[in-house]
Coordinates of C-alpha atoms and ligand atoms in Angstrom, one line a residue:
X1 CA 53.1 23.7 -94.7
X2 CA 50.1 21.9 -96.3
X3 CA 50.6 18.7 -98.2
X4 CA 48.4 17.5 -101.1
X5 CA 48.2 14.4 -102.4
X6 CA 45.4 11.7 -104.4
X7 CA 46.0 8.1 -104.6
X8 CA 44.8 8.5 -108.3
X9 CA 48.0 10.4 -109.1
X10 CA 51.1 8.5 -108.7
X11 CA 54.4 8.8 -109.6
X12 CA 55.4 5.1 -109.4
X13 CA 55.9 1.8 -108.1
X14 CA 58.7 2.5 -104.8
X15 CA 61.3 -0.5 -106.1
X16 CA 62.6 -1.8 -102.7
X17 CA 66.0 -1.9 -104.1
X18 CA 66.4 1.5 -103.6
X19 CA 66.8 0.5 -100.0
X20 CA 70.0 -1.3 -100.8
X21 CA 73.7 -1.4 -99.8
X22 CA 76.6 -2.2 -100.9
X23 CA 80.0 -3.5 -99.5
X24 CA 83.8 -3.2 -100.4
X25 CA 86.8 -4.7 -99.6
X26 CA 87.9 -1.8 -98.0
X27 CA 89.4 -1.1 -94.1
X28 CA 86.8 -3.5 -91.8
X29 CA 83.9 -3.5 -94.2
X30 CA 84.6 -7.1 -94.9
X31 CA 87.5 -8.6 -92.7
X32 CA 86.1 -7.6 -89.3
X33 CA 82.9 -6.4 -90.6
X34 CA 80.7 -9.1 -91.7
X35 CA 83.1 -11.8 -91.8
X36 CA 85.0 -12.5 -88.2
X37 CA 85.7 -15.6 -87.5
X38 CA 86.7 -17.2 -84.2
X39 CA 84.6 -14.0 -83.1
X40 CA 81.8 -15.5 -80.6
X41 CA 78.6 -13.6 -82.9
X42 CA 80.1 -15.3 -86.0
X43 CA 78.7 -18.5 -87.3
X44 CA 80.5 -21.9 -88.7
X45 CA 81.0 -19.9 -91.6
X46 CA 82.9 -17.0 -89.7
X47 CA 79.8 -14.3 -90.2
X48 CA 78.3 -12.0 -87.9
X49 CA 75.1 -13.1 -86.9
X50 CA 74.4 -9.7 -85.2
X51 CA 75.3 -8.1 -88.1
X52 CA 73.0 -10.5 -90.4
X53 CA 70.3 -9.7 -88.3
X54 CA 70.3 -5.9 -88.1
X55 CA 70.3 -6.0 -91.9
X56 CA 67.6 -8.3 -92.3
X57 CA 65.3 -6.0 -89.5
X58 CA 66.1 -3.0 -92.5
X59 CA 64.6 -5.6 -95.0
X60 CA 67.8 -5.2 -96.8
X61 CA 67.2 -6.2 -100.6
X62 CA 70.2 -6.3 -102.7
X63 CA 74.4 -5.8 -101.9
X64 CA 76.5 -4.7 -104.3
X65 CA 80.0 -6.3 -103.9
X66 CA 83.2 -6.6 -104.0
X67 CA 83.8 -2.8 -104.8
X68 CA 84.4 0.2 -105.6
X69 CA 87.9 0.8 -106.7
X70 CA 88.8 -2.3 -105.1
X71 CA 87.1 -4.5 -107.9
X72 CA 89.4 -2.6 -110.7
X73 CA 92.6 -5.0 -109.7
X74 CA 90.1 -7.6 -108.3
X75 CA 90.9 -11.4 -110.2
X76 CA 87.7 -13.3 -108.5
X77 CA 89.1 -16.7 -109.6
X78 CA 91.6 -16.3 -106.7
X79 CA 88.8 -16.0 -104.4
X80 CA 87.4 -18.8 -104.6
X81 CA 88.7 -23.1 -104.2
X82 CA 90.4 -24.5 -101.5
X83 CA 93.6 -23.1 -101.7
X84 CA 93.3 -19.4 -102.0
X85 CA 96.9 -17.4 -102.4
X86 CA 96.5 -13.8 -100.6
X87 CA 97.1 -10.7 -103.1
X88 CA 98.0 -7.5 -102.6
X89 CA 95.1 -5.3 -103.6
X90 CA 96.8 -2.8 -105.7
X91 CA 93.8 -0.3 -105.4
X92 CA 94.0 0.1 -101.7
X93 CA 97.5 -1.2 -101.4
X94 CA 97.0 -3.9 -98.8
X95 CA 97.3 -7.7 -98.6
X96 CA 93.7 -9.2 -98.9
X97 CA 93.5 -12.9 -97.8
X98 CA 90.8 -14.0 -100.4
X99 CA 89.6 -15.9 -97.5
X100 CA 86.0 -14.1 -98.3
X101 CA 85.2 -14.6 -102.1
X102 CA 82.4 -14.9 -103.9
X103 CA 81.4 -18.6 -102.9
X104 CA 81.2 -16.8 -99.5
X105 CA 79.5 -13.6 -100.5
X106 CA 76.2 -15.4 -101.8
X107 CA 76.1 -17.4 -98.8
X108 CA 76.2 -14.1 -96.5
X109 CA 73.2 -12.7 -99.0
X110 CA 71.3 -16.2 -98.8
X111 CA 71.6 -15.5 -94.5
X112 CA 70.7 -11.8 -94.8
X113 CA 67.9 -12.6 -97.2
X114 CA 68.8 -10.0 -100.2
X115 CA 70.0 -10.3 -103.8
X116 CA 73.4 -10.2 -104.8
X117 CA 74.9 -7.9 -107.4
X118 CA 78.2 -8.3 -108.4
X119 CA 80.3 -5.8 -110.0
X120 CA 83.3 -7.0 -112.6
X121 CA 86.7 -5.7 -112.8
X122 CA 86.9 -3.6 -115.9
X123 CA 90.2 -2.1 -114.9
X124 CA 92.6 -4.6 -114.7
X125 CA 90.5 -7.6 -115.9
X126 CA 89.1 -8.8 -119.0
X127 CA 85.6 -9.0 -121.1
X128 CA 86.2 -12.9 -120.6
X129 CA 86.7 -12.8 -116.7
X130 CA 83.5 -11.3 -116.6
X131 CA 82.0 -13.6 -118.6
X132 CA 83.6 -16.7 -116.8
X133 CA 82.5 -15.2 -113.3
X134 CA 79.0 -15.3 -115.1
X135 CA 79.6 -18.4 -115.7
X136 CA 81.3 -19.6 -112.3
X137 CA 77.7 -18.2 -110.4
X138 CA 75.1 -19.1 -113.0
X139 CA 75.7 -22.0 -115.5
X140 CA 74.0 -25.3 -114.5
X141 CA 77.2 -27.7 -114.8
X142 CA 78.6 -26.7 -118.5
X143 CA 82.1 -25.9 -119.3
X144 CA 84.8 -25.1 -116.3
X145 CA 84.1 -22.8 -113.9
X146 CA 80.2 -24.4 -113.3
X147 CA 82.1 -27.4 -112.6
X148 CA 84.7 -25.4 -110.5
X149 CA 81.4 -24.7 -108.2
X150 CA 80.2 -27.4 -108.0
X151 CA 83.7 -28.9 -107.0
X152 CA 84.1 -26.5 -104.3
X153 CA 80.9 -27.8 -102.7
X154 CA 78.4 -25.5 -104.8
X155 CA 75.7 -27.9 -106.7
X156 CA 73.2 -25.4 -107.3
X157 CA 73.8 -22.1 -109.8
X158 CA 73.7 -18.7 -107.9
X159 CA 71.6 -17.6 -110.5
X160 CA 72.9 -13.7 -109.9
X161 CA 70.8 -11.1 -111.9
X162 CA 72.5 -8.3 -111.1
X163 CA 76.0 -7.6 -112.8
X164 CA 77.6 -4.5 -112.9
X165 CA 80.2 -3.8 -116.0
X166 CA 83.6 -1.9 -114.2
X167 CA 83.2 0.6 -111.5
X168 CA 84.2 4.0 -111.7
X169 CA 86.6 3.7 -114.9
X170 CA 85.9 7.6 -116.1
X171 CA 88.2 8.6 -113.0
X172 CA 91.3 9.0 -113.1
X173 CA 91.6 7.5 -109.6
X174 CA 91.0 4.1 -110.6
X175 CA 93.2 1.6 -111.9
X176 CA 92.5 0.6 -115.4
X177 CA 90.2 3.8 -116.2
X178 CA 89.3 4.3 -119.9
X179 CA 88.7 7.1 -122.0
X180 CA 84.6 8.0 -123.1
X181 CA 85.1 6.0 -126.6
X182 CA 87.2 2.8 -124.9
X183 CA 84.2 2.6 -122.8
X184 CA 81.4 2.5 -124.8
X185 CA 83.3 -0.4 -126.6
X186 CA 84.1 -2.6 -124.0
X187 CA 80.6 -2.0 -122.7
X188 CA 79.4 -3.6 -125.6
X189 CA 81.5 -6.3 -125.5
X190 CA 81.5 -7.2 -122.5
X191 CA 77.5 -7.2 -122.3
X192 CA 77.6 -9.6 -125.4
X193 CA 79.9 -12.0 -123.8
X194 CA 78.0 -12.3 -120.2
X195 CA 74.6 -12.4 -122.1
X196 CA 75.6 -14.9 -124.1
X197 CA 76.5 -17.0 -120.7
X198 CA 73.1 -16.0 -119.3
X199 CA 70.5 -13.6 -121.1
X200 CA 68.5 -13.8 -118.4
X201 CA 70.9 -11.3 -116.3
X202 CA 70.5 -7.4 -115.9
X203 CA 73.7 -5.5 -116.8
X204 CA 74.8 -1.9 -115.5
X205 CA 77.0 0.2 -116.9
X206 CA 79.6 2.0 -114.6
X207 CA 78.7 6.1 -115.6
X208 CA 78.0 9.6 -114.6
X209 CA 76.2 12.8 -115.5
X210 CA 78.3 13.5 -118.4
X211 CA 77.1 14.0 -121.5
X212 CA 80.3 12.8 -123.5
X213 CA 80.9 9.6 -121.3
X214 CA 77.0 9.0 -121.4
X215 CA 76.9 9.8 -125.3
X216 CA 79.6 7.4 -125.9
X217 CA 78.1 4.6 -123.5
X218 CA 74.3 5.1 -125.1
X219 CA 75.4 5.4 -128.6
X220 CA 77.6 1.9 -128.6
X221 CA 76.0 0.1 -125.7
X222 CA 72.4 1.6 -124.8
X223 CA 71.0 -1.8 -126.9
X224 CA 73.1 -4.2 -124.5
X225 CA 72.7 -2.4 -121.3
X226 CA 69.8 -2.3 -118.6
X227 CA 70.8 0.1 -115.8
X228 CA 73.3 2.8 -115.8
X229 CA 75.0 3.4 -112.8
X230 CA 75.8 6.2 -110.9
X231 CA 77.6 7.2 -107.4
X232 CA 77.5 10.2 -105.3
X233 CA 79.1 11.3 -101.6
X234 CA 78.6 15.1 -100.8
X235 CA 80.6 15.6 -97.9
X236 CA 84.6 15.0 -98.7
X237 CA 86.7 14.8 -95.4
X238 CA 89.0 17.5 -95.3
X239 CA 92.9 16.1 -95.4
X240 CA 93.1 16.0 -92.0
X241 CA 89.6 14.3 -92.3
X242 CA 87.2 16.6 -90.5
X243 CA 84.1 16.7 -91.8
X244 CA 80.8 19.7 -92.2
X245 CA 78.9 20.3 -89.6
X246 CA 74.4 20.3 -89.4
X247 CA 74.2 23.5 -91.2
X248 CA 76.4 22.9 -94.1
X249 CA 75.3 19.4 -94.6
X250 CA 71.5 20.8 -95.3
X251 CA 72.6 23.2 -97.4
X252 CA 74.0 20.1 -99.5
X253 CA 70.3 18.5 -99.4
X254 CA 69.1 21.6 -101.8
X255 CA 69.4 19.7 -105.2
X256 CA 69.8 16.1 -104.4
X257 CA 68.3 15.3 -107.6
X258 CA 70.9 17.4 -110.1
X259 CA 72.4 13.8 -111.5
X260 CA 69.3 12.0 -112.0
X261 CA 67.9 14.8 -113.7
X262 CA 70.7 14.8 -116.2
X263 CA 71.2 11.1 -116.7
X264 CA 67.1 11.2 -117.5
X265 CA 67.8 13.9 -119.7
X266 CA 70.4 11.7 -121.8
X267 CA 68.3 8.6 -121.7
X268 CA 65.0 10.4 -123.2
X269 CA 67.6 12.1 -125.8
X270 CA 68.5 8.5 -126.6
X271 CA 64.9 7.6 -126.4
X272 CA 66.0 4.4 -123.7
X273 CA 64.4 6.3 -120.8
X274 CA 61.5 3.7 -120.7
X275 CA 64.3 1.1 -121.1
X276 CA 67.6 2.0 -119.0
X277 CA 66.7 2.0 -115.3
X278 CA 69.1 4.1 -112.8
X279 CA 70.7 2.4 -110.5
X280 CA 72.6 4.9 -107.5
X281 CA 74.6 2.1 -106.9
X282 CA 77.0 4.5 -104.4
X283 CA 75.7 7.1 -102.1
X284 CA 76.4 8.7 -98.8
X285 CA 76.6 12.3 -97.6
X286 CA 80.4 11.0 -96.4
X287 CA 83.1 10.6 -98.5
X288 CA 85.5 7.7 -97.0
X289 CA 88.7 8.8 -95.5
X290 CA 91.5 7.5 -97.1
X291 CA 94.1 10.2 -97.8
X292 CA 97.1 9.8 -100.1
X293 CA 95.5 6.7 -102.0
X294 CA 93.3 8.7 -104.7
X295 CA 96.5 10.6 -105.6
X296 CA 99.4 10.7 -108.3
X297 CA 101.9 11.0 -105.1
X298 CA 101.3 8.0 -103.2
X299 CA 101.5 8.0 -99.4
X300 CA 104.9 6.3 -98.6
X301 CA 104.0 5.1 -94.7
X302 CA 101.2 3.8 -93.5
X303 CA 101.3 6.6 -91.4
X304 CA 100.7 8.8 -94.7
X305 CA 97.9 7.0 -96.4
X306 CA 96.8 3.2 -94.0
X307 CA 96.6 4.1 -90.6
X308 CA 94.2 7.5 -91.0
X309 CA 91.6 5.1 -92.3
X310 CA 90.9 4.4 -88.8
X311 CA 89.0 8.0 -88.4
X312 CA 86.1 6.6 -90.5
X313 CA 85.4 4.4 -87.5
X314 CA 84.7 7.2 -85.4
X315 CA 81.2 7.1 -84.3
X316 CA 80.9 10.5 -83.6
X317 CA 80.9 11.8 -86.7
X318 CA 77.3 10.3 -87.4
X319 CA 74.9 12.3 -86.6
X320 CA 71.4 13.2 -87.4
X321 CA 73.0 15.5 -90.2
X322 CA 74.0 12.0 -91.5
X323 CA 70.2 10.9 -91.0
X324 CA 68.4 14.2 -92.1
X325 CA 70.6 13.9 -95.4
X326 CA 70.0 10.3 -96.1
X327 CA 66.0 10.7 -95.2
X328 CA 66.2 13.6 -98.0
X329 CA 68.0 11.7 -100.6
X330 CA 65.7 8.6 -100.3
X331 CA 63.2 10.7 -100.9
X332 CA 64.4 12.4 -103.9
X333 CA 64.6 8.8 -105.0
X334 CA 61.4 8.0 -104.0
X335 CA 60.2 11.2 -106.1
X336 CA 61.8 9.8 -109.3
X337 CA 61.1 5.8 -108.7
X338 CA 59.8 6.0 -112.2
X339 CA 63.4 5.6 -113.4
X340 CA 65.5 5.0 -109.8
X341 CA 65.1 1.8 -109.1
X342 CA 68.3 0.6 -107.2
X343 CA 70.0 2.8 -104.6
X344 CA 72.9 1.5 -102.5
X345 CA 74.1 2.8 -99.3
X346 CA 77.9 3.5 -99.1
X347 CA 78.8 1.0 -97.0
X348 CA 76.0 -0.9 -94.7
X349 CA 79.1 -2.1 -92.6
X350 CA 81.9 0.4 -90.7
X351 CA 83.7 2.8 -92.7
X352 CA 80.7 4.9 -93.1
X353 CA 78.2 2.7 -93.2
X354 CA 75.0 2.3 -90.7
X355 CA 76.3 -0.4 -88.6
X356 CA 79.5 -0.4 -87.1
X357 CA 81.3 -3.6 -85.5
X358 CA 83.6 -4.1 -82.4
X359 CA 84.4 -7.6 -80.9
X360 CA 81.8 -7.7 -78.6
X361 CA 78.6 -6.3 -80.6
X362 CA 77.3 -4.1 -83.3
X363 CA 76.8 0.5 -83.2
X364 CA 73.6 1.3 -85.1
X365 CA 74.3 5.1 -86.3
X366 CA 72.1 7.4 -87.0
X367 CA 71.5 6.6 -90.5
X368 CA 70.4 2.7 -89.8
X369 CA 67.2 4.2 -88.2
X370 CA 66.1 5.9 -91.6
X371 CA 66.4 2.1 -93.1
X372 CA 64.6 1.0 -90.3
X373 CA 61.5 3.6 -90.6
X374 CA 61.6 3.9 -94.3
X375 CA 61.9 0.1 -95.4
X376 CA 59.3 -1.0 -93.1
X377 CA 56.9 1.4 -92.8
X378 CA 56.5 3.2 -96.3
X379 CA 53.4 2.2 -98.9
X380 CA 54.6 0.5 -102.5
X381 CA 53.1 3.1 -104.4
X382 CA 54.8 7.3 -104.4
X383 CA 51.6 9.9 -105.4
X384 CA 52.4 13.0 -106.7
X385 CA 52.1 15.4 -104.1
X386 CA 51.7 19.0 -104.1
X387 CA 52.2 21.8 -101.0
X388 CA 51.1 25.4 -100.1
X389 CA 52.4 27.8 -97.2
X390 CA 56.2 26.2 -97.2
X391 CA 58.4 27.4 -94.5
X392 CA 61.8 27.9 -95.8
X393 CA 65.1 28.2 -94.1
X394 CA 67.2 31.0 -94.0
X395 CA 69.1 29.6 -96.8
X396 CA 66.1 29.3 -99.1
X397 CA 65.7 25.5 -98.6
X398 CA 62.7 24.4 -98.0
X399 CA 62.2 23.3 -93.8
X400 CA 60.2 20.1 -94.5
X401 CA 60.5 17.5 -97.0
X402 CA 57.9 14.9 -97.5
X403 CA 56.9 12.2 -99.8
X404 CA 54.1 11.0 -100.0
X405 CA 52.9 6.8 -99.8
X406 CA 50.4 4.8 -100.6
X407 CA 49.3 1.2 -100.0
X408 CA 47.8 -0.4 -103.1
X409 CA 47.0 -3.4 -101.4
X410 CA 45.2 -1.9 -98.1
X411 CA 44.7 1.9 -99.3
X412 CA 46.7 3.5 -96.3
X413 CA 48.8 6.4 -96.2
X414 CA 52.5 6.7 -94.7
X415 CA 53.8 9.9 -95.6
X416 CA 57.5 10.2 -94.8
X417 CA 58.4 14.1 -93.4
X418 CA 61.6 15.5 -92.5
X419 CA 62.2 18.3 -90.4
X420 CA 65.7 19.7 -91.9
X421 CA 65.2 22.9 -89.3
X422 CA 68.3 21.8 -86.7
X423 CA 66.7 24.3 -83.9
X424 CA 62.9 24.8 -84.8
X425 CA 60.0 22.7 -84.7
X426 CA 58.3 22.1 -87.8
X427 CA 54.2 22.1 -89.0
X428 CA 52.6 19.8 -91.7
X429 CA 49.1 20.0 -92.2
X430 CA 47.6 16.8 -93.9
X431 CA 45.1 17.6 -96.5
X432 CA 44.7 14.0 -98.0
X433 CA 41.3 11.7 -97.9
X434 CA 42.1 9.2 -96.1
X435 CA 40.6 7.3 -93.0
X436 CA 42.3 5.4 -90.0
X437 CA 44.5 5.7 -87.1
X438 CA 47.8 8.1 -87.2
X439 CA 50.6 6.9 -86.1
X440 CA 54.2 8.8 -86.1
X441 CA 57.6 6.7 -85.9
X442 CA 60.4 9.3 -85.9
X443 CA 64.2 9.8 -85.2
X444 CA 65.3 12.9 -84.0
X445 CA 67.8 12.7 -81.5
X446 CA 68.6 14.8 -78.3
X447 CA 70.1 17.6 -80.5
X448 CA 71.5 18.1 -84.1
X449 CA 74.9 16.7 -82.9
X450 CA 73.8 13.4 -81.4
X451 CA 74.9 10.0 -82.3
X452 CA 75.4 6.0 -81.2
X453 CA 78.5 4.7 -80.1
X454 CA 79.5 1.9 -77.8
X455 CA 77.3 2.2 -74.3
X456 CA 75.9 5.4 -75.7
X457 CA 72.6 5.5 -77.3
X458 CA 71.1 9.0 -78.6
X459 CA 69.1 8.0 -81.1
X460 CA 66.1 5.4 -81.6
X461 CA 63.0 5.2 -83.0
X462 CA 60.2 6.6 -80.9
X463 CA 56.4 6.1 -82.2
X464 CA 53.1 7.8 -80.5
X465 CA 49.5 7.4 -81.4
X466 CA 48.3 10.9 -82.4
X467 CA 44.4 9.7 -82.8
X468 CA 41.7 9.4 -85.5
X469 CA 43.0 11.2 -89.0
X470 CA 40.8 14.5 -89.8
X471 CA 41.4 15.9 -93.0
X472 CA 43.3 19.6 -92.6
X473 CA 45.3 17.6 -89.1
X474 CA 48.3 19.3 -88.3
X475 CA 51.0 17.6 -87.0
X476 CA 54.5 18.8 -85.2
X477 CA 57.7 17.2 -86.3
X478 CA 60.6 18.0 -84.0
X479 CA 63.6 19.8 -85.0
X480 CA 66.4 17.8 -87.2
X481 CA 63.9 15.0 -87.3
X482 CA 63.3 12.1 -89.4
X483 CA 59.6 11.2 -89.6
X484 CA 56.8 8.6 -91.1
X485 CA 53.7 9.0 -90.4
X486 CA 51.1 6.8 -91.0
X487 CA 46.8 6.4 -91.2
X488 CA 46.4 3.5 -91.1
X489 CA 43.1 1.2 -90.2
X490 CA 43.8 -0.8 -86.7
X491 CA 45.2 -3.7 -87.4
X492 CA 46.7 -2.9 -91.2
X493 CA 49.3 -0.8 -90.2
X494 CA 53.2 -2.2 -90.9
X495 CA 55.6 -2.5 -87.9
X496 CA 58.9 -2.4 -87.3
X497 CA 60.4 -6.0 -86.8
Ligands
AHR501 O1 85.9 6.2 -101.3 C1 85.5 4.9 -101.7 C2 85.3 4.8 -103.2 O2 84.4 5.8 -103.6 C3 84.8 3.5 -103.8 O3 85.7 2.5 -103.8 C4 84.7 4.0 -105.2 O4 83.7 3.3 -106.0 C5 84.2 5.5 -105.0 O5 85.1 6.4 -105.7

């Protein structure tokens, strides 16, 4: 294949934030997960430093928390103050302790170094506890909850920008969902209510690429509303919770882009495609496992709908499929950063997340390593690119997908290439003016089935110099591989930490 690009056609600014995450209180993505106290690699505050530092090496920007269906039955005022009653979290029938609230969740972003985003309970709750947990995070010292901060040791306002109205209240798997017409109302005012506390915020919108929940959200709300959020998992455990294998997985990576072409369809209509941003604030080739929960039938034991949970802590299952995927979703994002400008990995902590915790340390699976090589090593700006002689799979997907960056402040390349072919090597010829040093950083693993787990390590990132950069220089990527490669001048090129 032979890639085309000019740094005088770009697509966009790359917003970091489509490198983020997002955590729920769900299984051990919170208790266990980042916050384990009395555990030797947790801090006085009970967090995992290891796990604070392998997010901050992925430069993580923003966390979306608390959930997720968890949120829909979430009351935050129980999670924070000195005496905190444990509930029983309806949405994943469980007691939660409340011992991790929000007073703790901003202090776990302050550590990691990103932006919080919070996202309300629109199932169970009400357009005024949205609008008092706006006020609990951001108000200086006016009215009750600032002062219930500050009384529970919190002087300065969080100042959150990001909010996110409800989570996924069009399903009928969440508690508290609401028609199309219910939810362009509430939308509205609830966005009235928390912009009134602070107008400085930025509001989402839980949605999805449906034109009569989207019409009815636009028409009432599109004035009050600056994102509109979206999820999307690809691969759903089967009931006994096995999951695709290499070759089914890139058949999914085909038409990554099918929802954010329809959602920028229905902004232009609404002519707020220059105004609403899109925010994937959900994504993962896995679906969780959590059988008997998202049903009318509820699981009676915890045999039936608790205890399988445990099988999304099975390391095994992440392998470079998971990588190859998440590489060819970023860069689908990456193609449309004109109007994607928040993505969030679902989860960054167990379940199936990137990192994975046991008592003594942390599992980086495959998919941490595309974090690693795209958030580090990737230019600001996306050009346009164009190709000539694609290779295709047999199943008329293209073999290589690559994006194409540029640095506006030092005028290097990094082009980031992945290799979908799960056998076969893979050809890209560069055909870009540029000057400097290539460099290639790449994940590929010993085969298409290799993961991380504890005392096992198949996959890293492995770099090698490759020379001066020639115009028309052809470079190898290895099969079901993960690749950036960059010209750079000596000296300018960015590292991983
Ligand atoms: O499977 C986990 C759930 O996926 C999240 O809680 C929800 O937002 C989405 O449906």
């Amino acid at each position: 294949m032979k890639l085309y690009a000019d740094k005088n056609k770009a697509i966009g600014e790359k917003s970091p934030m489509i490198f983020g995450h997002f955590l729920e209180h769900f299984h051990r993505q919170i208790y266990s997960g980042v916050y384990d106290p009395g555990n030797p690699l947790s801090d006085e505050e009970g967090m995992r430093t290891d796990v604070i530092e392998a997010l901050r090496k992925i430069k993580t920007p923003i966390i979306r928390w608390p959930g997720g269906c968890f949120v829909s039955t979430y009351n935050w005022k129980k999670g924070v103050g000195k005496n905190r009653a444990a509930v029983f979290d309806k949405s994943w029938r469980v007691e939660d302790t409340n011992e991790f609230g929000t007073d703790e969740f901003i202090s776990f972003c302050k550590k990691t170094g990103c932006e919080p985003y919070i996202c309300t309970n629109a199932g169970t709750g009400t357009i005024e506890e949205m609008s008092d947990w706006v006020e609990y995070c951001n108000l200086e010292n006016e009215g009750e909850y600032a002062k219930a901060r500050i009384g529970n040791g919190h002087k300065e306002p969080y100042s959150v920008k990001y909010w996110s109205i409800g989570n996924e209240n069009y399903g009928s798997w969440e508690l508290g969902a609401k028609s199309a017409p219910e939810w362009g109302r509430l939308t509205v005012e609830a966005a009235k209510l928390m912009k009134h506390v602070d107008p400085s915020i930025e509001l989402s919108s839980a949605a999805l690429a449906d034109i009569d929940w989207n019409v009815n959200l636009l028409k009432n709300a599109g004035r009050y509303i600056d994102w509109i959020s979206i999820h999307g998992y690809w691969d759903f455990p089967s009931q006994g919770g096995e999951l695709s294998d290499y070759d089914k997985i890139i058949e999914k990576t085909g038409n990554l882009d099918d929802a954010v072409r329809k959602v920028r369809g229905l902004l232009d209509a609404f002519g707020v495609g220059k105004k609403i941003k899109i925010a994937y604030d959900e994504w993962n080739l896995r679906g969780w496992y959590h059988p008997n929960v998202h049903t009318i039938e509820q699981g009676r034991t915890k045999e039936d709908y608790l205890y399988p949970r445990d099988k999304n802590d099975l390391n095994s299952s992440y392998t470079m499929a998971d990588a190859v995927f998440s590489a060819c979703f970023l860069n689908m994002c990456m193609r449309n950063c004109d109007i994607v400008k928040m993505a969030n990995f679902s989860p960054a902590v167990n379940t199936r997340g990137c990192i994975f915790t046991y008592k003594d340390g942390i599992v980086l699976r495959s998919t941490y390593f595309v974090f690693l090589l795209y958030a580090n090593l990737l230019g600001d700006i996306v050009l346009d690119e164009w190709e000539t002689e694609s290779m295709y799979l047999q199943n008329g997907i293209k073999k290589t997908d690559a994006v194409v960056t540029y640095f506006s402040e030092t005028g290097n390349y990094a082009i980031a290439a992945v290799n979908r072919d799960g056998e076969a090597e893979s050809d890209i010829t560069l055909c870009i003016d540029a000057s400097g040093d290539v460099e290639i950083s790449y994940i590929s693993g010993a085969d298409k089935d290799s993961f991380n787990d504890i005392d096992r390590t198949e996959i890293e990132v492995l770099s090698e110099k490759l020379g001066r950069y020639e115009k028309g220089m052809k470079i190898t990527l290895k099969p079901h591989s993960v690749n950036v490669i960059s010209i750079a001048e000596i000296g300018t090129r960015g590292g991983i930490r």
